[in-house]
mmCIF file of C-alpha atoms in Angstrom:
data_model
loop_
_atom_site.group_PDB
_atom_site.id
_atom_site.type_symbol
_atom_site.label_atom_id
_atom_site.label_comp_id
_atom_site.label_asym_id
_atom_site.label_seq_id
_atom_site.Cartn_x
_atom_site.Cartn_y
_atom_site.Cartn_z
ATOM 1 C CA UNK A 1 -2.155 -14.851 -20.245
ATOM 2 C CA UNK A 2 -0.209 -12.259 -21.858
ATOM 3 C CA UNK A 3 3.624 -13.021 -23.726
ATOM 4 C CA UNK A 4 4.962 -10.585 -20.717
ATOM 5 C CA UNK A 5 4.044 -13.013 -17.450
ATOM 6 C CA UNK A 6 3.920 -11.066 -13.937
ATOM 7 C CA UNK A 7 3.152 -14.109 -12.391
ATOM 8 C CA UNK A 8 5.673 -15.785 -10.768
ATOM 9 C CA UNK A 9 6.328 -19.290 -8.622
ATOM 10 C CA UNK A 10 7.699 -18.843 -5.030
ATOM 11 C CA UNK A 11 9.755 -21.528 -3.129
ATOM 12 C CA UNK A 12 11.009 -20.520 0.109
ATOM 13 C CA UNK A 13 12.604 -22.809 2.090
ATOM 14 C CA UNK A 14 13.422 -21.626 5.770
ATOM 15 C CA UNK A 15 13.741 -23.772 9.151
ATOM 16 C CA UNK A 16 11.033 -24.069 11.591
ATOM 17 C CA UNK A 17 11.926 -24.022 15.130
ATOM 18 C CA UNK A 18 8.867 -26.100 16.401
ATOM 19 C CA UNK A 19 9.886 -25.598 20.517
ATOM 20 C CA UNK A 20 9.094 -22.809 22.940
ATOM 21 C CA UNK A 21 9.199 -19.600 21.606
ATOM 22 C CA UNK A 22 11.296 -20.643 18.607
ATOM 23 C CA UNK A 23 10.825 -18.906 15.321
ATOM 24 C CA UNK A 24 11.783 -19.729 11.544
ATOM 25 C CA UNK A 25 15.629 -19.307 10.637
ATOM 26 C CA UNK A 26 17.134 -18.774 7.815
ATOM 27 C CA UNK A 27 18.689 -21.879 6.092
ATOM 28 C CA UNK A 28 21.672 -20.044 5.363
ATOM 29 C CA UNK A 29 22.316 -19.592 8.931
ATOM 30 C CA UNK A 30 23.624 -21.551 11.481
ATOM 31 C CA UNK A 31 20.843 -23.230 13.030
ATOM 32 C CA UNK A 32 19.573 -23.374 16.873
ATOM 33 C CA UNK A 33 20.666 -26.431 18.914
ATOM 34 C CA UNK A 34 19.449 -29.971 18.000
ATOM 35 C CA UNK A 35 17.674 -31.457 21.201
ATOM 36 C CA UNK A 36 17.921 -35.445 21.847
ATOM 37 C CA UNK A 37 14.070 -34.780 20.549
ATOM 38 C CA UNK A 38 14.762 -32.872 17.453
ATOM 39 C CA UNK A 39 12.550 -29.964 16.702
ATOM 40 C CA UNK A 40 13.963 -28.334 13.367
ATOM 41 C CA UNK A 41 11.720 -28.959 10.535
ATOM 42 C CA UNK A 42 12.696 -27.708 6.993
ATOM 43 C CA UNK A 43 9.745 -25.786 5.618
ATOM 44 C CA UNK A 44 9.416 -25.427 1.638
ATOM 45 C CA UNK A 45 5.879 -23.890 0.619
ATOM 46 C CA UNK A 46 5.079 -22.915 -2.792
ATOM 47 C CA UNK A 47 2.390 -20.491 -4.059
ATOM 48 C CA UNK A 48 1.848 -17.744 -6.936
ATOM 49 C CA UNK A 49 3.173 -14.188 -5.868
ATOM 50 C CA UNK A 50 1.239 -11.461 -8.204
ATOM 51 C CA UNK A 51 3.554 -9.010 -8.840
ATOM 52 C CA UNK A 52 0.662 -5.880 -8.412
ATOM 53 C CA UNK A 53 1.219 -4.651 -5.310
ATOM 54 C CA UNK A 54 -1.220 -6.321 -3.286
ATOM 55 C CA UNK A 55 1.740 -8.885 -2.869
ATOM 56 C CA UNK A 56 -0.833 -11.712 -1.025
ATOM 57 C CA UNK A 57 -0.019 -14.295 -3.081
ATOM 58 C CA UNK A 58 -2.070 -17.188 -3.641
ATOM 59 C CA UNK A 59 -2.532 -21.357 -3.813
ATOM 60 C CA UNK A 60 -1.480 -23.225 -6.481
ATOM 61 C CA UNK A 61 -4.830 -24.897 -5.949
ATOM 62 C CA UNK A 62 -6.611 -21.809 -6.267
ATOM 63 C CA UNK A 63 -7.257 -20.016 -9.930
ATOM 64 C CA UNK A 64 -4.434 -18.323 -10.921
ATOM 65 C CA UNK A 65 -4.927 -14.386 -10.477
ATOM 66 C CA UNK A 66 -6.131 -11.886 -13.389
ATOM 67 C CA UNK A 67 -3.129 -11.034 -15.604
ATOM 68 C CA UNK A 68 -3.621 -7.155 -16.950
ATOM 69 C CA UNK A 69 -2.082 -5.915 -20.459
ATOM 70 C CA UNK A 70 -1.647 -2.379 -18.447
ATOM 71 C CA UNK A 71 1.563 -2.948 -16.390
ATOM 72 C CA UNK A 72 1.182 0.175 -14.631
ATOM 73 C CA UNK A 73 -0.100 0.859 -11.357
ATOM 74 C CA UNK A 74 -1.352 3.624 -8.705
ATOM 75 C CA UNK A 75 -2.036 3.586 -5.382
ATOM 76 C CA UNK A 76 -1.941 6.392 -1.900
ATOM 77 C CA UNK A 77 0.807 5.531 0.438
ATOM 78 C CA UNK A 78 0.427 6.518 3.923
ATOM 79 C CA UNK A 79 3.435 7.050 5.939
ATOM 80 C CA UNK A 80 1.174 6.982 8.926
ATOM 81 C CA UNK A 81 1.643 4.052 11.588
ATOM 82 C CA UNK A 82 3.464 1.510 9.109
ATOM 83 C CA UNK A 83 1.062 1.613 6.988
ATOM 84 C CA UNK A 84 0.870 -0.197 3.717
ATOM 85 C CA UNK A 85 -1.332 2.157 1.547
ATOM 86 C CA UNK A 86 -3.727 0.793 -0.846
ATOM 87 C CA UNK A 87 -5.360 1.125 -4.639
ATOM 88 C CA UNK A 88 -6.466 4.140 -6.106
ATOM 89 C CA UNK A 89 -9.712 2.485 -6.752
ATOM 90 C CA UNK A 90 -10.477 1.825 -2.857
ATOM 91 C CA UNK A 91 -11.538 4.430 -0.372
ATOM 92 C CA UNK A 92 -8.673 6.729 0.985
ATOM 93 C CA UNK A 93 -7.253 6.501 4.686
ATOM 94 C CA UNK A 94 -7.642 8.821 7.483
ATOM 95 C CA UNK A 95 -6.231 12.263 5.705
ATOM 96 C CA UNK A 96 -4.958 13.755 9.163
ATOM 97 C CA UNK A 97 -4.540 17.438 10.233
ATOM 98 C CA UNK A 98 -0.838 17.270 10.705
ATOM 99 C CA UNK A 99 -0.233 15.772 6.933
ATOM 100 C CA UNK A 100 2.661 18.187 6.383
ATOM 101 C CA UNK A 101 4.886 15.706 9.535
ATOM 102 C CA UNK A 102 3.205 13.014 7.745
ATOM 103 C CA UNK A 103 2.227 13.517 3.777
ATOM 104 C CA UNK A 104 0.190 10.891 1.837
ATOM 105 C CA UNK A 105 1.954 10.373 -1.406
ATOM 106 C CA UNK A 106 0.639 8.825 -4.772
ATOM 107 C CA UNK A 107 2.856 6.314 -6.115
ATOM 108 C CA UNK A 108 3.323 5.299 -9.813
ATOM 109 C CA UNK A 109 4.798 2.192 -10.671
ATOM 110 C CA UNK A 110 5.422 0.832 -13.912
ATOM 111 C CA UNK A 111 6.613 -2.982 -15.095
ATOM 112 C CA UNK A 112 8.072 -4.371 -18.097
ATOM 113 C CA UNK A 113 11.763 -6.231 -19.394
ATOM 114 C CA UNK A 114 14.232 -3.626 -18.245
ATOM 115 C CA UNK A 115 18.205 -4.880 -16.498
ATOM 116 C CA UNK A 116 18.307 -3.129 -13.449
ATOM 117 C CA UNK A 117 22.326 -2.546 -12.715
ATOM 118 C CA UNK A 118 23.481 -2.376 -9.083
ATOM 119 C CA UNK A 119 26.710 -0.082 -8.755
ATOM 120 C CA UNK A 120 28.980 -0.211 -6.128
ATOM 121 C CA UNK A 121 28.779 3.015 -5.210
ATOM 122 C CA UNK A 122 24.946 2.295 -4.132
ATOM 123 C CA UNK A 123 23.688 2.058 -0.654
ATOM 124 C CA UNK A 124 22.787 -1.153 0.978
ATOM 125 C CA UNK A 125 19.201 0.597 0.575
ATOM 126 C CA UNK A 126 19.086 1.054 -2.436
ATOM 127 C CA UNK A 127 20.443 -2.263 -3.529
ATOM 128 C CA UNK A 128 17.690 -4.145 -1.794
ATOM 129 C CA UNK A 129 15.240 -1.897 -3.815
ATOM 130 C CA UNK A 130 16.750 -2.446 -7.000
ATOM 131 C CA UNK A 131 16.491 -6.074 -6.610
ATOM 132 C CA UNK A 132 13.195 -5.316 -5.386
ATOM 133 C CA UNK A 133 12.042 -4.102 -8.636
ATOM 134 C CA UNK A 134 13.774 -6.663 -10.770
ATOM 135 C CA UNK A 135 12.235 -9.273 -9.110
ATOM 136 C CA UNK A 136 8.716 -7.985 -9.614
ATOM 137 C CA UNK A 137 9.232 -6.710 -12.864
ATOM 138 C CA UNK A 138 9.172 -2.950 -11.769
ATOM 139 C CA UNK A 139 11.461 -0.954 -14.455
ATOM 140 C CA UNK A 140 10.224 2.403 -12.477
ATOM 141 C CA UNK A 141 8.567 4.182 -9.255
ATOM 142 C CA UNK A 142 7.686 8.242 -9.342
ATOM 143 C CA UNK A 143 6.118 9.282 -6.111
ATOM 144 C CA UNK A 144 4.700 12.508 -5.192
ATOM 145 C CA UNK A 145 2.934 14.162 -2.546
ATOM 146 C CA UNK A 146 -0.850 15.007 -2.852
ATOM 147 C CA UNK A 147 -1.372 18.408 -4.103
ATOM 148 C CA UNK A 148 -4.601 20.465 -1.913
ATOM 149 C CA UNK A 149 -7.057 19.621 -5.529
ATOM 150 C CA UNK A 150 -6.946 15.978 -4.803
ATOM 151 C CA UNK A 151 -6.800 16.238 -1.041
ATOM 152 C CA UNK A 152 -10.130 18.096 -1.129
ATOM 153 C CA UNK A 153 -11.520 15.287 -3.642
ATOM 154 C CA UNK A 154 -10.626 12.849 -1.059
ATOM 155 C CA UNK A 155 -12.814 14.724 0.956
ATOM 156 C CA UNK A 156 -15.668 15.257 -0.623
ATOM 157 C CA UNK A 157 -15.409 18.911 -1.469
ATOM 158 C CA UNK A 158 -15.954 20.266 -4.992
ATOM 159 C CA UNK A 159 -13.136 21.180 -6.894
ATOM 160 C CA UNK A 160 -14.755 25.307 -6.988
ATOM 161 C CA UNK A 161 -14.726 24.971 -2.900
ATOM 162 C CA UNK A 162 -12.384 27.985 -1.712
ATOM 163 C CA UNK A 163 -9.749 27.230 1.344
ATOM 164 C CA UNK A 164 -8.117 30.250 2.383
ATOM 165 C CA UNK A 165 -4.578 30.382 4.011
ATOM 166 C CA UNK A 166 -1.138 28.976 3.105
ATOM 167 C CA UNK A 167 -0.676 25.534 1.666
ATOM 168 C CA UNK A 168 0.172 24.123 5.480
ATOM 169 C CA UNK A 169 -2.885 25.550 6.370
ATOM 170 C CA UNK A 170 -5.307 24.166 3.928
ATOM 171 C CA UNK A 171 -3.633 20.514 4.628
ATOM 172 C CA UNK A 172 -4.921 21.348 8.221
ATOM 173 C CA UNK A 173 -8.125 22.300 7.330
ATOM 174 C CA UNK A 174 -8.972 19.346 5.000
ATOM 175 C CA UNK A 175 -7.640 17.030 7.946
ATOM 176 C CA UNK A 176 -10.038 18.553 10.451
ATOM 177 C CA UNK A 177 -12.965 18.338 8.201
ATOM 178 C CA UNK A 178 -14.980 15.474 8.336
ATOM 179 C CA UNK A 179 -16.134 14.112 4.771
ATOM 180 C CA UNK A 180 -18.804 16.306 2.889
ATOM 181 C CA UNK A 181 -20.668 13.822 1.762
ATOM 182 C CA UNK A 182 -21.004 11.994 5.138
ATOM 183 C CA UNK A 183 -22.065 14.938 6.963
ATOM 184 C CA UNK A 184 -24.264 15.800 4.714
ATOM 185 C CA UNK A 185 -25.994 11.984 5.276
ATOM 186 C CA UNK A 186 -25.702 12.506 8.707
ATOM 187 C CA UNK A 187 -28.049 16.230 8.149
ATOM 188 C CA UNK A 188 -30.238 14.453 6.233
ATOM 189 C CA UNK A 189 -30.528 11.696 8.592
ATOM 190 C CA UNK A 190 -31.226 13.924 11.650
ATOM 191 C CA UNK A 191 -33.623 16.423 10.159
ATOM 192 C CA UNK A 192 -35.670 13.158 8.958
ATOM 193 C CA UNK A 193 -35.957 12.486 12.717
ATOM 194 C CA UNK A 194 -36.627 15.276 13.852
ATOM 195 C CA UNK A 195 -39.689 15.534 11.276
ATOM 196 C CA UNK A 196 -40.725 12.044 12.059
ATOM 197 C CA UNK A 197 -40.619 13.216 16.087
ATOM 198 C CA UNK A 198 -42.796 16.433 15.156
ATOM 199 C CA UNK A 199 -45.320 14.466 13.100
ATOM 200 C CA UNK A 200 -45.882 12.141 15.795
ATOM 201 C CA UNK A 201 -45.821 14.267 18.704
#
């Protein structure tokens, strides 16, 4: 454990409408109606939230997760379909042809002790992200979109590998293109067939 903790203990506590197609309610709402049967059950969990941004949480049964001394963090967002991006570390989503509608982006994110002051000239948005990143210890987020060099790494290709065209172009091309080093599996693959078919034919 380090003297900075990035662990921290959840408690929600939210109502659970156990009838039909009733779903959890806020307690600071006014609640559903109360049958002669009642059905409302008051729902109080607790686990350890991680505050990398994996965000799954875990048991307080379960070993508590690794603690880093390196409270910075990357990781590929994909605007694509909701989705939730993922580590630098792990294989790369579906790079598309129409990434200039939809760019990936690399996201840096660094934690530490910082007071995060909401003004009230921000937007509701931007409130809920500032307490966002004061409750996961998050004293700043740069994001970027990835530049053709690292698109083509994605993919395979070696950094001396020559696209031709205009930036939007390139993106396309890279999209279209299925990964070098699985085609290149895929050649090898086939050719060993077809010698293995010859020899025995």
């Amino acid at each position: 454990m380090t003297t900075k903790d990035r662990l921290a203990l959840v408690t929600p506590k939210f109502l659970d409408m156990q009838y039909g197609n009733g779903t959890p309610m806020s307690v600071d709402v006014p609640a559903g109606a109360v049958t002669t049967n009642p059905k409302h059950i008051l729902v109080s969990p607790q686990w350890i939230m991680s505050t990398n941004f994996n965000n799954v949480g875990s048991s307080l049964d379960e070993p508590s997760p690794t603690v880093t001394a390196n409270h910075k963090w990357h990781y590929l967002m994909n605007p694509q379909f909701q989705s939730a991006g993922g580590s630098v570390d792990s294989p790369a989503f579906t790079l598309i042809a129409r990434m200039d509608k939809m760019p990936p982006y690399l996201i840096t994110a660094e934690g530490g002790a910082l007071g995060i002051e909401v003004y009230d000239t921000d937007s509701p948005m931007t409130v809920k992200i500032k307490e966002f990143m004061a409750v996961y210890g998050i004293i700043d987020i740069k994001m970027r979109m990835l530049n053709i060099q690292e698109l083509k790494r994605i993919m395979g290709f070696p950094d001396d590998y020559i696209l031709k065209g205009s930036q939007a172009d390139q993106k396309k091309f890279i999209g279209n293109a299925v990964e070098v080093n699985m085609s290149r599996v895929l050649c090898e693959a086939l050719c060993s067939g077809l010698k293995n078919e010859r020899a025995t034919a």
